[in-house]
Short mmCIF file of C-alpha atoms in Angstrom, two decimals:
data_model
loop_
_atom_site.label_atom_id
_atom_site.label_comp_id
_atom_site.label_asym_id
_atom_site.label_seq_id
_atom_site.Cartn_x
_atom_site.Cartn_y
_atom_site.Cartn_z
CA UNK A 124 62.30 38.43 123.80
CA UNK A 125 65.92 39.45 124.09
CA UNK A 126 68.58 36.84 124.36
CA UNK A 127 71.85 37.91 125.72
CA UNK A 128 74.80 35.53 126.14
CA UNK A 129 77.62 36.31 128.23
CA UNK A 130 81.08 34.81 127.54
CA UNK A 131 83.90 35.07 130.11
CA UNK A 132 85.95 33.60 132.72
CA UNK A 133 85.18 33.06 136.26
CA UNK A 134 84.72 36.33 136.99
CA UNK A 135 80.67 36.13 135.38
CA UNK A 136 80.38 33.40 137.42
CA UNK A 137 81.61 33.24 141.47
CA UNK A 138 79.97 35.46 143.89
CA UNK A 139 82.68 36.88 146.60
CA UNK A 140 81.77 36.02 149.02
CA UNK A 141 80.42 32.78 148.06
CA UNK A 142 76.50 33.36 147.89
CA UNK A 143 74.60 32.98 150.99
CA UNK A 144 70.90 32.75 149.36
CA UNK A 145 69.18 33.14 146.76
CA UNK A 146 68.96 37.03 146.70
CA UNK A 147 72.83 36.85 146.45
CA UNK A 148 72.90 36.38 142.51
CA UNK A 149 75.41 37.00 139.58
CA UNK A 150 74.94 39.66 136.98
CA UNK A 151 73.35 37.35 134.48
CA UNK A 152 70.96 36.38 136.86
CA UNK A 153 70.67 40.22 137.79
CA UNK A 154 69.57 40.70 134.10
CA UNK A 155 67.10 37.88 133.78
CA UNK A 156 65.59 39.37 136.74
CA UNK A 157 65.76 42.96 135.88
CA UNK A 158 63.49 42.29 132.91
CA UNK A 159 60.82 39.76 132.29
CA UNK A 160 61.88 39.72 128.40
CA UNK A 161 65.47 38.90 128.96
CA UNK A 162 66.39 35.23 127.97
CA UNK A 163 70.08 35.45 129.67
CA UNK A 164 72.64 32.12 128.84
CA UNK A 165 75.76 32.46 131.18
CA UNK A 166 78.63 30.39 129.05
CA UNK A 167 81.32 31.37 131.28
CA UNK A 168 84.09 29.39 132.61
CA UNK A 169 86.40 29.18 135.59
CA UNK A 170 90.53 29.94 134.50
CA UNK A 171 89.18 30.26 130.74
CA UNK A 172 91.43 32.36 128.63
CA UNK A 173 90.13 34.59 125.29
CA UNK A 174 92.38 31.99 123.59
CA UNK A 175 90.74 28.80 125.13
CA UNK A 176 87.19 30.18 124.28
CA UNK A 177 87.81 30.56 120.62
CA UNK A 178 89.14 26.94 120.60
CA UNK A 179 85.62 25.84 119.42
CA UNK A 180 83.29 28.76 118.83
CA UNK A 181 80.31 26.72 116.87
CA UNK A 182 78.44 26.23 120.26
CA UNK A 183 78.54 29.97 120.75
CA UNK A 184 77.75 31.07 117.20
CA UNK A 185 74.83 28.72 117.39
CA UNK A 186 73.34 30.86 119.89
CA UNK A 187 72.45 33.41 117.76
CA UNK A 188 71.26 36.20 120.48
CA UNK A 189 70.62 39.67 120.15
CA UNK A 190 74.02 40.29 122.62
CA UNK A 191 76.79 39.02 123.59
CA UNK A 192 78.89 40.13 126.76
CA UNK A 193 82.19 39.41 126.56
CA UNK A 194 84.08 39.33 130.09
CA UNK A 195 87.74 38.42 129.67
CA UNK A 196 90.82 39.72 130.40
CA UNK A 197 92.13 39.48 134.24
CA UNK A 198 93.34 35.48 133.31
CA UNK A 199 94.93 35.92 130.10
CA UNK A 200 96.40 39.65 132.25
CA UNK A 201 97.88 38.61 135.20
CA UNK A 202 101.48 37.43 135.98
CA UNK A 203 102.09 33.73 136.35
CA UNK A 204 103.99 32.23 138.82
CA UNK A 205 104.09 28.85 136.45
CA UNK A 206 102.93 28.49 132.42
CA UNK A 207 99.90 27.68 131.84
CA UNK A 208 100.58 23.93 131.01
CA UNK A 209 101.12 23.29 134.45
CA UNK A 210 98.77 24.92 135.88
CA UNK A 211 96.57 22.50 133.87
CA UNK A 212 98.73 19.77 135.20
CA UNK A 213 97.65 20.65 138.79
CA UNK A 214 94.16 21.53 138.85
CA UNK A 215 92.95 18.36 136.13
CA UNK A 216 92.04 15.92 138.04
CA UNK A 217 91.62 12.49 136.86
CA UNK A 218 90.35 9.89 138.95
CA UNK A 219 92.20 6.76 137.69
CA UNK A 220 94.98 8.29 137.41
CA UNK A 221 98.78 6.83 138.27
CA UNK A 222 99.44 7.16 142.24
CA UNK A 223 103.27 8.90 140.81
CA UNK A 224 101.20 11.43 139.02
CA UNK A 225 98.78 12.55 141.85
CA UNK A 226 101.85 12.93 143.81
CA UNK A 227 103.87 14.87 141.85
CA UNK A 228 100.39 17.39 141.12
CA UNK A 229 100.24 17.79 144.54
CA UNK A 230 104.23 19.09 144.88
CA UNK A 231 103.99 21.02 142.08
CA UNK A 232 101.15 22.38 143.88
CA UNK A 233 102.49 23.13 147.22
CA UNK A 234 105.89 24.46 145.97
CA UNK A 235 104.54 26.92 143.51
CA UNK A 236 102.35 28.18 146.66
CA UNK A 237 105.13 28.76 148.82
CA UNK A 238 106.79 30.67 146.25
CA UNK A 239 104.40 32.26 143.95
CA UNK A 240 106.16 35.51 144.30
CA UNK A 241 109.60 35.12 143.77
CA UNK A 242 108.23 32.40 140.40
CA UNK A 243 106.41 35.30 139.19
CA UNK A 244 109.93 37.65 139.36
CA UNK A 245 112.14 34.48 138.13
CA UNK A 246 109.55 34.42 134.86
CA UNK A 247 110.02 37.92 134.48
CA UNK A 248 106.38 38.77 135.55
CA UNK A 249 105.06 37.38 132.38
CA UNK A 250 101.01 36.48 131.38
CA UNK A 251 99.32 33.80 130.18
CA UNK A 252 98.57 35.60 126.90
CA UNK A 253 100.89 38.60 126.20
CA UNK A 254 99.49 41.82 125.32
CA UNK A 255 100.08 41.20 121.44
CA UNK A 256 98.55 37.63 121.17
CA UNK A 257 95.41 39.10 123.21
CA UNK A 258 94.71 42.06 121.17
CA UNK A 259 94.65 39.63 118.06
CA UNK A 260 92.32 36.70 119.72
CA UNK A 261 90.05 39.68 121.26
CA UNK A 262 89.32 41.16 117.90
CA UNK A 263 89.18 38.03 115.73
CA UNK A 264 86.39 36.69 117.95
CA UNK A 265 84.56 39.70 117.78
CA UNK A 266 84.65 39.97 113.98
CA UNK A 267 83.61 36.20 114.04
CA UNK A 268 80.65 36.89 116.52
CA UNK A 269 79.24 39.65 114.25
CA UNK A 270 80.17 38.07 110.74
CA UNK A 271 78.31 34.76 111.93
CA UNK A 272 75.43 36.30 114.06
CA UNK A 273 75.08 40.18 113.42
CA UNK A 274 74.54 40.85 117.51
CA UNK A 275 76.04 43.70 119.29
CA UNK A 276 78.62 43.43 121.52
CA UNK A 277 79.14 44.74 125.00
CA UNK A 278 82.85 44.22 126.36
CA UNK A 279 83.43 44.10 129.73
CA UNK A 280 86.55 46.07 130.91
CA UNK A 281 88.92 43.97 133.90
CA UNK A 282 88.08 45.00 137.42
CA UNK A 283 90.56 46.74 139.83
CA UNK A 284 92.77 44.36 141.81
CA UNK A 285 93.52 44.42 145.54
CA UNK A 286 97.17 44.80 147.54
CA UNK A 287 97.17 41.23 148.15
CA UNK A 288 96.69 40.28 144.47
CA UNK A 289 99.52 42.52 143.61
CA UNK A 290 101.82 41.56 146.24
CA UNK A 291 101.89 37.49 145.31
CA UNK A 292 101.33 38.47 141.66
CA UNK A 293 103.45 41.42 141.15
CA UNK A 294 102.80 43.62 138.15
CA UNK A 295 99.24 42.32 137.50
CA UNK A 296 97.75 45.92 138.33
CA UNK A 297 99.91 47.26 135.92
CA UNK A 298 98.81 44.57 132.90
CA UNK A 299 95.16 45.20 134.01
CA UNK A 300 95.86 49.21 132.83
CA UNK A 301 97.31 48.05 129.66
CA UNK A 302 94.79 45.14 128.51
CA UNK A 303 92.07 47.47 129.32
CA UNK A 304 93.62 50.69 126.72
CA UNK A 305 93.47 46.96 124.52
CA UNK A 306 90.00 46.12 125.10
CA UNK A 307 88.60 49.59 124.81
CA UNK A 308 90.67 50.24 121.43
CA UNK A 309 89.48 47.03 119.91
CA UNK A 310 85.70 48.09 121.00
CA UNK A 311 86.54 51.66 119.56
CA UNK A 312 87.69 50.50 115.98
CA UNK A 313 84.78 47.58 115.67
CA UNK A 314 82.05 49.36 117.25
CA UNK A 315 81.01 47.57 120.77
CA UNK A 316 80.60 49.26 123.67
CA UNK A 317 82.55 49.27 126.43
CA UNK A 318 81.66 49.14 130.14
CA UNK A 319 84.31 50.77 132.40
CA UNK A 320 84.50 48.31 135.43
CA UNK A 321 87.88 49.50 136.25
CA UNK A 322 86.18 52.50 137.22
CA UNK A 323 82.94 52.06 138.06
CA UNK A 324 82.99 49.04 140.43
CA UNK A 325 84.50 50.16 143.49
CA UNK A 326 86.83 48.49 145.38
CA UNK A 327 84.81 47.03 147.92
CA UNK A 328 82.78 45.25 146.03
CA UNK A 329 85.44 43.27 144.94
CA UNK A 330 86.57 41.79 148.15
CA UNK A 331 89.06 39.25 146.83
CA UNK A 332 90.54 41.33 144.34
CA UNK A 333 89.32 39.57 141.20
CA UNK A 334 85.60 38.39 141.71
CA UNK A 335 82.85 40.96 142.70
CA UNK A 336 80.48 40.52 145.56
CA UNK A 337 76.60 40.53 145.09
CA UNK A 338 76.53 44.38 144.93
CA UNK A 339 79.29 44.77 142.66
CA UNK A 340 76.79 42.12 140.69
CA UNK A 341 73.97 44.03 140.94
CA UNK A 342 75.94 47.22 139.65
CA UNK A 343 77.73 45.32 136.88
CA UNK A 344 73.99 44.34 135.67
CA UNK A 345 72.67 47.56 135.46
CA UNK A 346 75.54 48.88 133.34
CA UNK A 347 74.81 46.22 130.75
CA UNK A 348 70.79 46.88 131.32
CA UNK A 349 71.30 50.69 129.82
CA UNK A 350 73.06 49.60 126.75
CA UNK A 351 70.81 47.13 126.47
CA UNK A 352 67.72 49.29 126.44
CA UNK A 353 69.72 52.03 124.54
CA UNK A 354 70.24 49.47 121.45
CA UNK A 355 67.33 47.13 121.80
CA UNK A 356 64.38 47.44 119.70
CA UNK A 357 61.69 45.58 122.27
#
């Protein structure tokens, strides 16, 4: 049995369109399927930065598979029309929260909507996690993962954006080119392989311009299925 573990944002997860059946599936559940011996644990989460997954690694070390998949970059990447602390603010929700509090989430919300643009030109067309901090968190968690567990790592470059991406979040295709030189370097110099999505996935199958669709999925699985097979022993 092979256990592979993938580790990412939303982008492992959401099928774009949103998944009509069954058939329609995700490319960890491309890779269970693809082969019988494949024990495949999806960890990702939706908005999660490289920084908010190393805030408690023990789960993940715990794991202890044969590979992990690592899938960040287009949320730490992107411009930001608002810091990150508020974008927190608007999309926590707590139910017993104070009546002034759900109100003032849900202007926060609506203005930075109606002016995500000119925000993200005001802030300079800044990211969540600048090039320099994400470099550092990117290779400390891969020297923890193989210190702690000794399993290869497959990185997953950031997916081509659309027009309409890069027209309310100006200068996010141009981060995407420059996180990716990061993410390849840092698999160069510690030895993972890297899977070119930038590339690779075509356009199409990434109909909203970050998620893929079922095909871009499927295609995404089979690129992590050869360097499986090429560095597994079963």
């Amino acid at each position: 049995m092979t256990k592979i573990v993938i580790l990412g944002d939303s982008v492992s997860l959401r099928i774009r369109p949103v998944r009509r059946d069954a058939t329609e599936k995700t490319y960890a559940e491309h890779l269970a399927a693809l082969n019988p011996r494949f024990f495949v644990v999806n960890l990702g989460r939706g908005a999660a930065s490289i920084k908010s997954q190393m805030v408690d690694m023990d789960p993940i070390i715990r794991q202890f598979p044969d590979f992990y998949v690592l899938n960040f970059g287009i949320v730490d990447c992107s411009t930001r029309s608002v810091p990150e602390w508020v974008f927190r603010f608007v999309n926590t929700i707590k139910p017993s929260e104070w009546l002034i509090r759900r109100w003032a989430r849900k202007f926060v919300d609506f203005f930075e909507k109606k002016n995500r643009k000119s925000l993200v030109l005001l802030r300079g067309k800044r990211s969540w996690t600048s090039e320099k901090d994400f470099k550092s968190v990117y290779l400390k968690t891969i020297k923890l993962l193989q210190k702690e567990t000794g399993a290869q790592l497959i990185c997953l470059g950031i997916n081509q954006t659309d027009e309409r991406v890069e027209s309310q979040l100006p200068g996010t295709k141009q981060k995407i080119n420059q996180y990716n030189q990061v993410i390849k370097q840092v698999c160069e110099s510690t030895g993972c392989s890297f899977v070119d999505t930038y590339n690779l996935i075509e356009p199409k199958n990434v109909p909203d311009g970050i998620h893929f669709d079922a095909a871009g999925h499927k295609q995404v699985a089979l690129l992590i299925l050869e360097i499986v097979n090429s560095k597994s022993p079963c």
